[in-house]
mmCIF file of C-alpha atoms in Angstrom:
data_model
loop_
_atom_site.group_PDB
_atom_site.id
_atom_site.type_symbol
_atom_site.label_atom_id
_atom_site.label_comp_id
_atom_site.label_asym_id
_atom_site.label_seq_id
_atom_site.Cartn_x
_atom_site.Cartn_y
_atom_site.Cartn_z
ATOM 1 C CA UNK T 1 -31.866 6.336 -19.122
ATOM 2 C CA UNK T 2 -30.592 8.186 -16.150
ATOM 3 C CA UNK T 3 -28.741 5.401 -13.828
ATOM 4 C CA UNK T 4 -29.050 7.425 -10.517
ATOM 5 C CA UNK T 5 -32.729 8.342 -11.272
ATOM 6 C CA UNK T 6 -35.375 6.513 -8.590
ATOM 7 C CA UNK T 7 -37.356 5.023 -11.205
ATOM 8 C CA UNK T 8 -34.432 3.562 -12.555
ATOM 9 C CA UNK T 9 -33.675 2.337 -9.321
ATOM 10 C CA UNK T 10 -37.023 0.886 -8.579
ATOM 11 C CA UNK T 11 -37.047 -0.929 -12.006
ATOM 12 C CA UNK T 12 -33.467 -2.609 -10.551
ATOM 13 C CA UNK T 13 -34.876 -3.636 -7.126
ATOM 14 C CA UNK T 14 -37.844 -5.214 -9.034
ATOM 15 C CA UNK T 15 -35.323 -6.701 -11.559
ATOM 16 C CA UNK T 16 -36.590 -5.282 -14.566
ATOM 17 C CA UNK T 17 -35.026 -7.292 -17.500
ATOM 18 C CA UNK T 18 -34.226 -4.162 -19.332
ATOM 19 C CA UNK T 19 -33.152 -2.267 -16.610
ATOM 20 C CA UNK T 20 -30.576 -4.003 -15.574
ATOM 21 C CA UNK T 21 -29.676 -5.149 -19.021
ATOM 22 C CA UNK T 22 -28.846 -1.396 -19.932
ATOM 23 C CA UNK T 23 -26.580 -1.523 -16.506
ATOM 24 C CA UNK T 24 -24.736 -4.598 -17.568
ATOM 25 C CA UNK T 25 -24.061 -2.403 -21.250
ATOM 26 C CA UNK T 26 -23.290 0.758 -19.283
ATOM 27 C CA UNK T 27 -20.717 -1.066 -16.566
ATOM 28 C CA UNK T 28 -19.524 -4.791 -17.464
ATOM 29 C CA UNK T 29 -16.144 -2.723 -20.018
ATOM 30 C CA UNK T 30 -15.674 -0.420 -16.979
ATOM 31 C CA UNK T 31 -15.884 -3.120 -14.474
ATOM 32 C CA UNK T 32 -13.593 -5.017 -16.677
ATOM 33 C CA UNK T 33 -10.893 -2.452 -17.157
ATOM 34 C CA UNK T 34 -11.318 -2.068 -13.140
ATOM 35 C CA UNK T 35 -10.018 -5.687 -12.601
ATOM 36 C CA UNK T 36 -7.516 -5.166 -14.836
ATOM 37 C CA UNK T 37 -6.031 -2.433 -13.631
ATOM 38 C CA UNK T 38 -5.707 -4.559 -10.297
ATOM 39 C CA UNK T 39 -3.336 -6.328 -12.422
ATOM 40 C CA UNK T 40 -5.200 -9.741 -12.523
ATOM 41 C CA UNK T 41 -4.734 -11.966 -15.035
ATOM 42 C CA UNK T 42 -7.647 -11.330 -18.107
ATOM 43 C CA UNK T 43 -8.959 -15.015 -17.025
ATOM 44 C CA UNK T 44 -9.106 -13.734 -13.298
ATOM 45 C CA UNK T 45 -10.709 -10.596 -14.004
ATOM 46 C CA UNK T 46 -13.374 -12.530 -16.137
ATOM 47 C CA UNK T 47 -13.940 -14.649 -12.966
ATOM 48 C CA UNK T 48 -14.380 -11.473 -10.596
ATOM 49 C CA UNK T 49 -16.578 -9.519 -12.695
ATOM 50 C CA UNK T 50 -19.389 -12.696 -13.488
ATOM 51 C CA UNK T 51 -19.114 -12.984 -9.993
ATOM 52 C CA UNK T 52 -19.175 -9.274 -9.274
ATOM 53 C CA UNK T 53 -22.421 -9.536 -11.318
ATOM 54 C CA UNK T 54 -23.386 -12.424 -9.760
ATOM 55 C CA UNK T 55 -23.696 -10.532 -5.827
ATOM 56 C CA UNK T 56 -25.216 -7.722 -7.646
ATOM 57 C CA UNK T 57 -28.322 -10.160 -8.735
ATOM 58 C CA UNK T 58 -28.647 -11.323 -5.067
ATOM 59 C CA UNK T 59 -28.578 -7.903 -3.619
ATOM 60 C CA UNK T 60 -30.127 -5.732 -5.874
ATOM 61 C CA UNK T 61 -33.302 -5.955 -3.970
ATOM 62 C CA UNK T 62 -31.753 -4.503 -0.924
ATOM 63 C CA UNK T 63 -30.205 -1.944 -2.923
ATOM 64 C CA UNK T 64 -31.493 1.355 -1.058
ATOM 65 C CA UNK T 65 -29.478 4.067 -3.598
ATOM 66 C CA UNK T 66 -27.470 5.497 -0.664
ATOM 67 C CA UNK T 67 -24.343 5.652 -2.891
ATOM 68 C CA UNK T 68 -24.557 6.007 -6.644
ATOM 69 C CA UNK T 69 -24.867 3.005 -8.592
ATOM 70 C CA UNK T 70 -21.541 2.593 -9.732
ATOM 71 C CA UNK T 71 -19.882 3.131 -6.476
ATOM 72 C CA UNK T 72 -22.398 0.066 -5.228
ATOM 73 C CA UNK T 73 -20.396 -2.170 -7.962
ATOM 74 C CA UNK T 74 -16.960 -1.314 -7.407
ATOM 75 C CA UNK T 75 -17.329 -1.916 -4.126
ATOM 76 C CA UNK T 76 -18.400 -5.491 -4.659
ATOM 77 C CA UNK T 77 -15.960 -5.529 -7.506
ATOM 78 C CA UNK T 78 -12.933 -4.648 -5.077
ATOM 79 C CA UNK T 79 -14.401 -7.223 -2.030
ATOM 80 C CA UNK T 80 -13.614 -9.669 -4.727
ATOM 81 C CA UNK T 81 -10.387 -9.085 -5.877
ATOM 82 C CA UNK T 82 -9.310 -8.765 -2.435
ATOM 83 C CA UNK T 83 -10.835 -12.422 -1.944
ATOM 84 C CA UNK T 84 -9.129 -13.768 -4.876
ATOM 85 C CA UNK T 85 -5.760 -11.635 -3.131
ATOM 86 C CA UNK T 86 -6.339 -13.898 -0.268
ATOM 87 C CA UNK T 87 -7.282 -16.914 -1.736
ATOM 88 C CA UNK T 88 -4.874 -17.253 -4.186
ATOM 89 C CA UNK T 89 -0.914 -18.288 -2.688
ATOM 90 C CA UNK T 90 0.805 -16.089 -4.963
ATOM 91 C CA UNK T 91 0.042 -13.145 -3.345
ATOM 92 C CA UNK T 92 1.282 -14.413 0.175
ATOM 93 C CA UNK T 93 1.944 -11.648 1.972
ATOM 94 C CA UNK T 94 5.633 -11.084 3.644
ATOM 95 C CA UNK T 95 3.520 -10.088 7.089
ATOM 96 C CA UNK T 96 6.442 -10.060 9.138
ATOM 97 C CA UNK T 97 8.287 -8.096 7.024
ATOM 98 C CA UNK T 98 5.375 -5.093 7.569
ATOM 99 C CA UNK T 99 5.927 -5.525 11.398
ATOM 100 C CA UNK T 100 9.441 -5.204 11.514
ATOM 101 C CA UNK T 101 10.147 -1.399 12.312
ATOM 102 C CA UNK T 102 12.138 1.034 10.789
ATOM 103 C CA UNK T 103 12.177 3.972 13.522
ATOM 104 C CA UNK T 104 13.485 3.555 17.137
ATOM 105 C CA UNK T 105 11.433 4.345 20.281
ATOM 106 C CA UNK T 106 12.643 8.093 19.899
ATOM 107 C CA UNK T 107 11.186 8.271 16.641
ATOM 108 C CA UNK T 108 14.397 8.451 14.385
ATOM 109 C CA UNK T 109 15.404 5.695 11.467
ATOM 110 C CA UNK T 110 16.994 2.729 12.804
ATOM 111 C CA UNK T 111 19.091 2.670 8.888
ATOM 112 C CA UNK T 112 19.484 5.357 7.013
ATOM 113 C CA UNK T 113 17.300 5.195 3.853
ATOM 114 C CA UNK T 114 19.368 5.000 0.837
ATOM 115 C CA UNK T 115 19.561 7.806 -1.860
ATOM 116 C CA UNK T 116 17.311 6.950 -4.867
ATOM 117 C CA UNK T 117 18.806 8.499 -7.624
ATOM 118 C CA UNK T 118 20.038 5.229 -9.140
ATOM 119 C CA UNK T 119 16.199 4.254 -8.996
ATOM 120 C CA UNK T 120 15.158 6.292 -11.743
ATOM 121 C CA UNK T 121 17.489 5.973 -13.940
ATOM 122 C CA UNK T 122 17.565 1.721 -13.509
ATOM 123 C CA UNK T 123 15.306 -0.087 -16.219
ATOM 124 C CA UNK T 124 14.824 -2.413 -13.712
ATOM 125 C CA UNK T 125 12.757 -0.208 -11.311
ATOM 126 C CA UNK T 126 9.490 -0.917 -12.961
ATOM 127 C CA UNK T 127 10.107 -4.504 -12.793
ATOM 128 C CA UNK T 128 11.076 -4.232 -9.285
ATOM 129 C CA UNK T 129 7.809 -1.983 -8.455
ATOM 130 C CA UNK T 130 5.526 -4.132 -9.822
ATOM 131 C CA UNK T 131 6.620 -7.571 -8.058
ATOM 132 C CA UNK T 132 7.031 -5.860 -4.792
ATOM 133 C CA UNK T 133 3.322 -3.909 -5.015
ATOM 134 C CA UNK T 134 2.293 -8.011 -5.359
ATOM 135 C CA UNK T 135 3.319 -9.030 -2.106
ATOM 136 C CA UNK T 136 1.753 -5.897 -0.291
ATOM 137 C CA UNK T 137 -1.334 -6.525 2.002
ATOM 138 C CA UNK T 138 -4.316 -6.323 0.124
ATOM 139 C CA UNK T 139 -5.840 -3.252 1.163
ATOM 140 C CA UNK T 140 -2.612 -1.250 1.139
ATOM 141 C CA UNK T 141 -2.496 -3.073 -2.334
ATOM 142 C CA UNK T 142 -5.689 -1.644 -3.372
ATOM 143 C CA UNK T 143 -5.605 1.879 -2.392
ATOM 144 C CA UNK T 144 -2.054 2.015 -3.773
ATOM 145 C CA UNK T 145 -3.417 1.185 -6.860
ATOM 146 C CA UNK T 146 -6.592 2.874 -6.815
ATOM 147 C CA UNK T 147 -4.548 6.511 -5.362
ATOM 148 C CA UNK T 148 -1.518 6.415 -7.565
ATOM 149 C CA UNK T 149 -1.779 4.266 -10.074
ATOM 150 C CA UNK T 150 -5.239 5.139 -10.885
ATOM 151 C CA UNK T 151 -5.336 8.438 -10.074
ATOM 152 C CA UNK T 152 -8.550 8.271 -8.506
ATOM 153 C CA UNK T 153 -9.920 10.997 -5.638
ATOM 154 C CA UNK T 154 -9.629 9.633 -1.972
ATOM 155 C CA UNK T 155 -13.112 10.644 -1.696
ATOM 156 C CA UNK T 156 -14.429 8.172 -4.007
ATOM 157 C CA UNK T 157 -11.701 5.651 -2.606
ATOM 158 C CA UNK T 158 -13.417 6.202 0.466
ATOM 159 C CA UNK T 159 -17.102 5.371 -0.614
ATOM 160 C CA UNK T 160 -15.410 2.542 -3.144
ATOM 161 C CA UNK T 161 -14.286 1.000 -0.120
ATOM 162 C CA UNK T 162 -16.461 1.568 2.764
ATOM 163 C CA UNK T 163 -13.475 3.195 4.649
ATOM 164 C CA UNK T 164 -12.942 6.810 6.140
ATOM 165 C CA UNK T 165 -10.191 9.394 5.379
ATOM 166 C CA UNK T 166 -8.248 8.341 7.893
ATOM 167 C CA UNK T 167 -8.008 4.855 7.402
ATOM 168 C CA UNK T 168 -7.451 5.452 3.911
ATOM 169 C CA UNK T 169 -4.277 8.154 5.256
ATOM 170 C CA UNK T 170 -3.206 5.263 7.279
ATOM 171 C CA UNK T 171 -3.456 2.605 4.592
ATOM 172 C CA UNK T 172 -1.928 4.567 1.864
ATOM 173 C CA UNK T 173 1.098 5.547 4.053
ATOM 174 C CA UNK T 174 1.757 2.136 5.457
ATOM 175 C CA UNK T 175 1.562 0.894 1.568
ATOM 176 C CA UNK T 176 4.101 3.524 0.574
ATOM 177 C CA UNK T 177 6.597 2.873 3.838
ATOM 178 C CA UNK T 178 5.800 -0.805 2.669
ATOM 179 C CA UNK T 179 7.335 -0.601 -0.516
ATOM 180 C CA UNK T 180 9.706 1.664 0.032
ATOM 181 C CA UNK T 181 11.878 -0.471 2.258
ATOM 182 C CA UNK T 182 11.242 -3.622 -0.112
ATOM 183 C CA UNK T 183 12.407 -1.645 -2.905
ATOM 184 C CA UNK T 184 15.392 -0.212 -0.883
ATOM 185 C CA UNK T 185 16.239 -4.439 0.226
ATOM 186 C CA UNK T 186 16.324 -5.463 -3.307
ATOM 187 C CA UNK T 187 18.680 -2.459 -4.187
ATOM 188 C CA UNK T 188 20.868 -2.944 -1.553
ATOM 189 C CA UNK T 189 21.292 -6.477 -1.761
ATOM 190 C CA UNK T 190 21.575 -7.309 -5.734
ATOM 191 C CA UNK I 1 25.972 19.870 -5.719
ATOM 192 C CA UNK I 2 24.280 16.934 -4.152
ATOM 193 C CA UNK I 3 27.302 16.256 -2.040
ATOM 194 C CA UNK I 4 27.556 19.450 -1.561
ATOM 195 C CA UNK I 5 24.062 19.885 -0.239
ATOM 196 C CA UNK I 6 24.466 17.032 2.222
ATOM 197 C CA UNK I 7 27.654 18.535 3.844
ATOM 198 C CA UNK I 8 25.460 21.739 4.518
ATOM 199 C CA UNK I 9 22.376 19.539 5.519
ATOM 200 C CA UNK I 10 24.895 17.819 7.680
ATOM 201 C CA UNK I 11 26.256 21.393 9.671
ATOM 202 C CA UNK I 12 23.078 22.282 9.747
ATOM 203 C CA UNK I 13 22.004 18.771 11.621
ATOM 204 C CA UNK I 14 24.769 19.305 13.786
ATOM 205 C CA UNK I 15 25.047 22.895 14.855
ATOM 206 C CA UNK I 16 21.094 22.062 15.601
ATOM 207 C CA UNK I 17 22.184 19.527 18.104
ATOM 208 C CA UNK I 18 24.728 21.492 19.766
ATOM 209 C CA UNK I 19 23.257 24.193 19.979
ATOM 210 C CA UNK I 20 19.655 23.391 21.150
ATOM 211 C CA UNK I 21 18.945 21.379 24.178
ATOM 212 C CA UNK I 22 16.920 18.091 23.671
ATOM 213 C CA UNK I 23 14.105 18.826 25.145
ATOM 214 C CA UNK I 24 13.312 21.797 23.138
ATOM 215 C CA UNK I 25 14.311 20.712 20.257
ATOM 216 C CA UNK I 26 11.477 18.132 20.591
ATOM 217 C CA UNK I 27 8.511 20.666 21.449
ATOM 218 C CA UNK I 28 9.585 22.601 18.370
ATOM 219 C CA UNK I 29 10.938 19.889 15.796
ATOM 220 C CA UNK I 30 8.893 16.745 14.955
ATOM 221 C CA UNK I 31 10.935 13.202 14.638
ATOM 222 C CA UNK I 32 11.418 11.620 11.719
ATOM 223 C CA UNK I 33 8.594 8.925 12.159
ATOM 224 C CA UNK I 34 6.407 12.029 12.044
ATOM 225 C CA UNK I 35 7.910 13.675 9.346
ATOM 226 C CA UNK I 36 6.806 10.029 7.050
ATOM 227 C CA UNK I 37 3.380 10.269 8.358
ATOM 228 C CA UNK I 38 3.154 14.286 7.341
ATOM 229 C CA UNK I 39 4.744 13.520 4.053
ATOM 230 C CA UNK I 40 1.249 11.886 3.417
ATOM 231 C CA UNK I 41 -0.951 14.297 4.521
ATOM 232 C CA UNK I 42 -3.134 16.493 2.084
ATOM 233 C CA UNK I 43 -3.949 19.278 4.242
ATOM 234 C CA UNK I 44 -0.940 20.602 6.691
ATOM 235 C CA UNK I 45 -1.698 23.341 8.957
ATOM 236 C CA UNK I 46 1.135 26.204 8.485
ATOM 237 C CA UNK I 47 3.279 25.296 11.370
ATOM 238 C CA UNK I 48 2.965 21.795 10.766
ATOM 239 C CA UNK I 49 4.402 22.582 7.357
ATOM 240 C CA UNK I 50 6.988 24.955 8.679
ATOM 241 C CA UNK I 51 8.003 22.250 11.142
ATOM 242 C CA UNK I 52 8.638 19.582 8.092
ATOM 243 C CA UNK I 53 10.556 22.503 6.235
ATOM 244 C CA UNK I 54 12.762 23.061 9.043
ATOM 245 C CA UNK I 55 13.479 19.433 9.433
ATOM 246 C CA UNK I 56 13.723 18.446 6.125
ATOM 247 C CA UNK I 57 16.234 20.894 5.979
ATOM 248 C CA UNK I 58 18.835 19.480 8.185
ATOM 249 C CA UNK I 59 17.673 15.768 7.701
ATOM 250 C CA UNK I 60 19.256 13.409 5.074
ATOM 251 C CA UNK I 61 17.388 10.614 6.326
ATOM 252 C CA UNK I 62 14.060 12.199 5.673
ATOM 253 C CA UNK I 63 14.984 13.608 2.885
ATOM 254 C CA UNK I 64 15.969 10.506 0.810
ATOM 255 C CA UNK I 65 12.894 8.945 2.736
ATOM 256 C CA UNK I 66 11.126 11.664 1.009
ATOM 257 C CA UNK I 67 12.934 11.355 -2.637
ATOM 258 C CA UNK I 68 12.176 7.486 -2.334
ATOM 259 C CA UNK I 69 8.417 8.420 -1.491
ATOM 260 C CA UNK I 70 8.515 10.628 -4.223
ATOM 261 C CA UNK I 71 9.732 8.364 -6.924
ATOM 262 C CA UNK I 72 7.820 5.770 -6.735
ATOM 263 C CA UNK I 73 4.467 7.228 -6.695
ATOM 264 C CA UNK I 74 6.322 9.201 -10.210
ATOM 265 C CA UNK I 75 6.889 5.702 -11.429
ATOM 266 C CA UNK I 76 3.182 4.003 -10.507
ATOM 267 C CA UNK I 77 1.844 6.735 -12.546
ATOM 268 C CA UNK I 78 3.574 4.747 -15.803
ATOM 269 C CA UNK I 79 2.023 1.470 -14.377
ATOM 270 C CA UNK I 80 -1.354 2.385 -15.241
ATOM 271 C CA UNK I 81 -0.962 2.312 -19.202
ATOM 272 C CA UNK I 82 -3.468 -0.949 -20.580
ATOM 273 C CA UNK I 83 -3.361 -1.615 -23.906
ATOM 274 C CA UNK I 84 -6.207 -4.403 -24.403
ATOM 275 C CA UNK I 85 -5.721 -6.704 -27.275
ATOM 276 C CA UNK I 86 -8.285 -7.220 -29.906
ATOM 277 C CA UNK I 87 -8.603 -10.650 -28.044
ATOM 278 C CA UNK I 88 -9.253 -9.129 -24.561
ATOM 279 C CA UNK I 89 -11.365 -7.175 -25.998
ATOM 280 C CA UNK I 90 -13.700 -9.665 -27.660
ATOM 281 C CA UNK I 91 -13.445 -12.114 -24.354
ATOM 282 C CA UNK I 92 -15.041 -8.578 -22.486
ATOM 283 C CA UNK I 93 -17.769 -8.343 -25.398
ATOM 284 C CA UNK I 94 -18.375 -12.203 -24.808
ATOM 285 C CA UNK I 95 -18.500 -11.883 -21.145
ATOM 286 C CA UNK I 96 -21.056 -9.306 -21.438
ATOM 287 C CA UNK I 97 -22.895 -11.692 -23.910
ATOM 288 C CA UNK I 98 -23.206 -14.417 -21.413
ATOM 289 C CA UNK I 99 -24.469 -12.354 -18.121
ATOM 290 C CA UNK I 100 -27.184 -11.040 -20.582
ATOM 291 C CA UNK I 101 -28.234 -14.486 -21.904
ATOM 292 C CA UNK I 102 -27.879 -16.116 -18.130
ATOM 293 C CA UNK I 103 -29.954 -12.965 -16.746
ATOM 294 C CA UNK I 104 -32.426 -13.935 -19.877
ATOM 295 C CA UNK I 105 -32.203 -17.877 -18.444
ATOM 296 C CA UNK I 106 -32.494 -15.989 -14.980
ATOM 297 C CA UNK I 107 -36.055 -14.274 -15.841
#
């Protein structure tokens, strides 16, 4: 059965039972993995995908076919994960710490970044990674993920997300800068 | 080396500043916040990306700004590995179970 094909897509609207039983089989593993790879807990990314489902049964009516199929559920996939993000206090983010600002009015660094050779050779840099990319702002979170942990084209970020290129430029750099001077704070300072 | 190459990088920075006047400098050098933003671009035009050359070349700042860029999106790249266990795996065959029997409740 061809997912992208209108009659497909008609069967969906009209909520054919098989229809979108074969789009549960072809999605709910790739969905799952999706969460995952958000690094939420398996219990959380059970939550977000029923309820990723759950959003797709209300709308699926609506659904016009626009952008493929799969791009429709990651999208609603990734509005929930950022609303768990939010919702959820261990992933307060350090806000002020974003606004505080590393160049001067002429443009140059106000500190010298350090020299990262120690970071790659420290078994602690993973570690260190990891917990920082938690406290980042959610989007910046989730296109850091979805760019280079994922690997995934900014194209398809982009229609994922309901964002343009340059939003995603903007995001991804302030995500990078982001961690980058977190990382840089806890090397300095343990 | 590496010391080595900062000491040049440093003559370099210098001899820069002495010998061209601010103001010129600026029209043909972009600061260092702009060097981080061009880091992240995909598509630089030529002289954009002779213009981060040239700096790069006599900046240490941006050029551990760069190396720190640099190795962290080399180490995300090792944060994607998932290994499910067989019990993830059956509570993602179980989830799927119970969307298809609530969508059979559903209809």
């Amino acid at each position: 059965m061809n997912l992208s094909s209108p009659v497909f897509l008609k069967k969906l609207r009209e909520r054919d039972h098989n229809a979108l039983e074969h789009l549960i089989n072809s999605y709910h593993d790739a969905l799952y993995h999706g969460a995952l790879k958000q690094k939420l807990a398996p219990d959380q990314a059970e939550e977000v995908v029923q309820e990723t489902w759950s959003t797709f049964f209300e709308k699926v009516e609506n659904f016009e076919g626009r952008s493929h199929i799969r791009t429709y559920l990651f999208g609603i996939l990734y509005n929930k994960i950022k609303e768990l993000w939010r919702s959820n206090k261990k992933y307060t983010q350090d806000d002020d710490f974003e606004n505080t600002n590393i160049f001067d009015s002429q443009g140059n660094f106000t500190q010298a970044p350090i020299d990262p050779s120690d970071w790659s050779q420290s078994q602690e840099f993973l570690k260190v990674l990891e917990e920082e990319l938690e406290k980042l702002p959610s989007n910046q979170k989730m296109v850091f993920i979805l760019k280079e942990i994922q690997g995934e084209k900014s194209e398809d970020i982009c229609n994922i997300l309901e964002i343009s290129n340059t939003n995603l430029g903007v995001l991804i750099y302030r995500a990078k800068a982001n961690l980058r001077k977190r990382i840089e704070r806890r090397f300095k300072y343990e | 080396m590496n010391k080595l190459l900062k000491i040049i990088r440093h003559f370099f920075h210098e001899a820069v500043i002495f010998l061209i006047p601010l103001k010129l400098r600026k029209s043909i050098m972009p600061s260092c916040q702009q060097v981080s933003e061009m880091l992240e671009k995909e598509n630089l035009s030529v002289s954009n990306s002779i213009k981060l050359k040239m700096h790069l070349f006599i900046c240490q700042c941006c050029t551990d700004y760069k190396a720190q860029i640099e190795t962290i999106s080399k180490k995300a790249k090792s944060l994607e590995y998932l290994n499910l266990t067989q019990k993830q795996k059956a509570k993602i065959l179980n989830s799927k179970k119970d969307i298809i029997n609530n969508l059979n409740k559903r209809s």
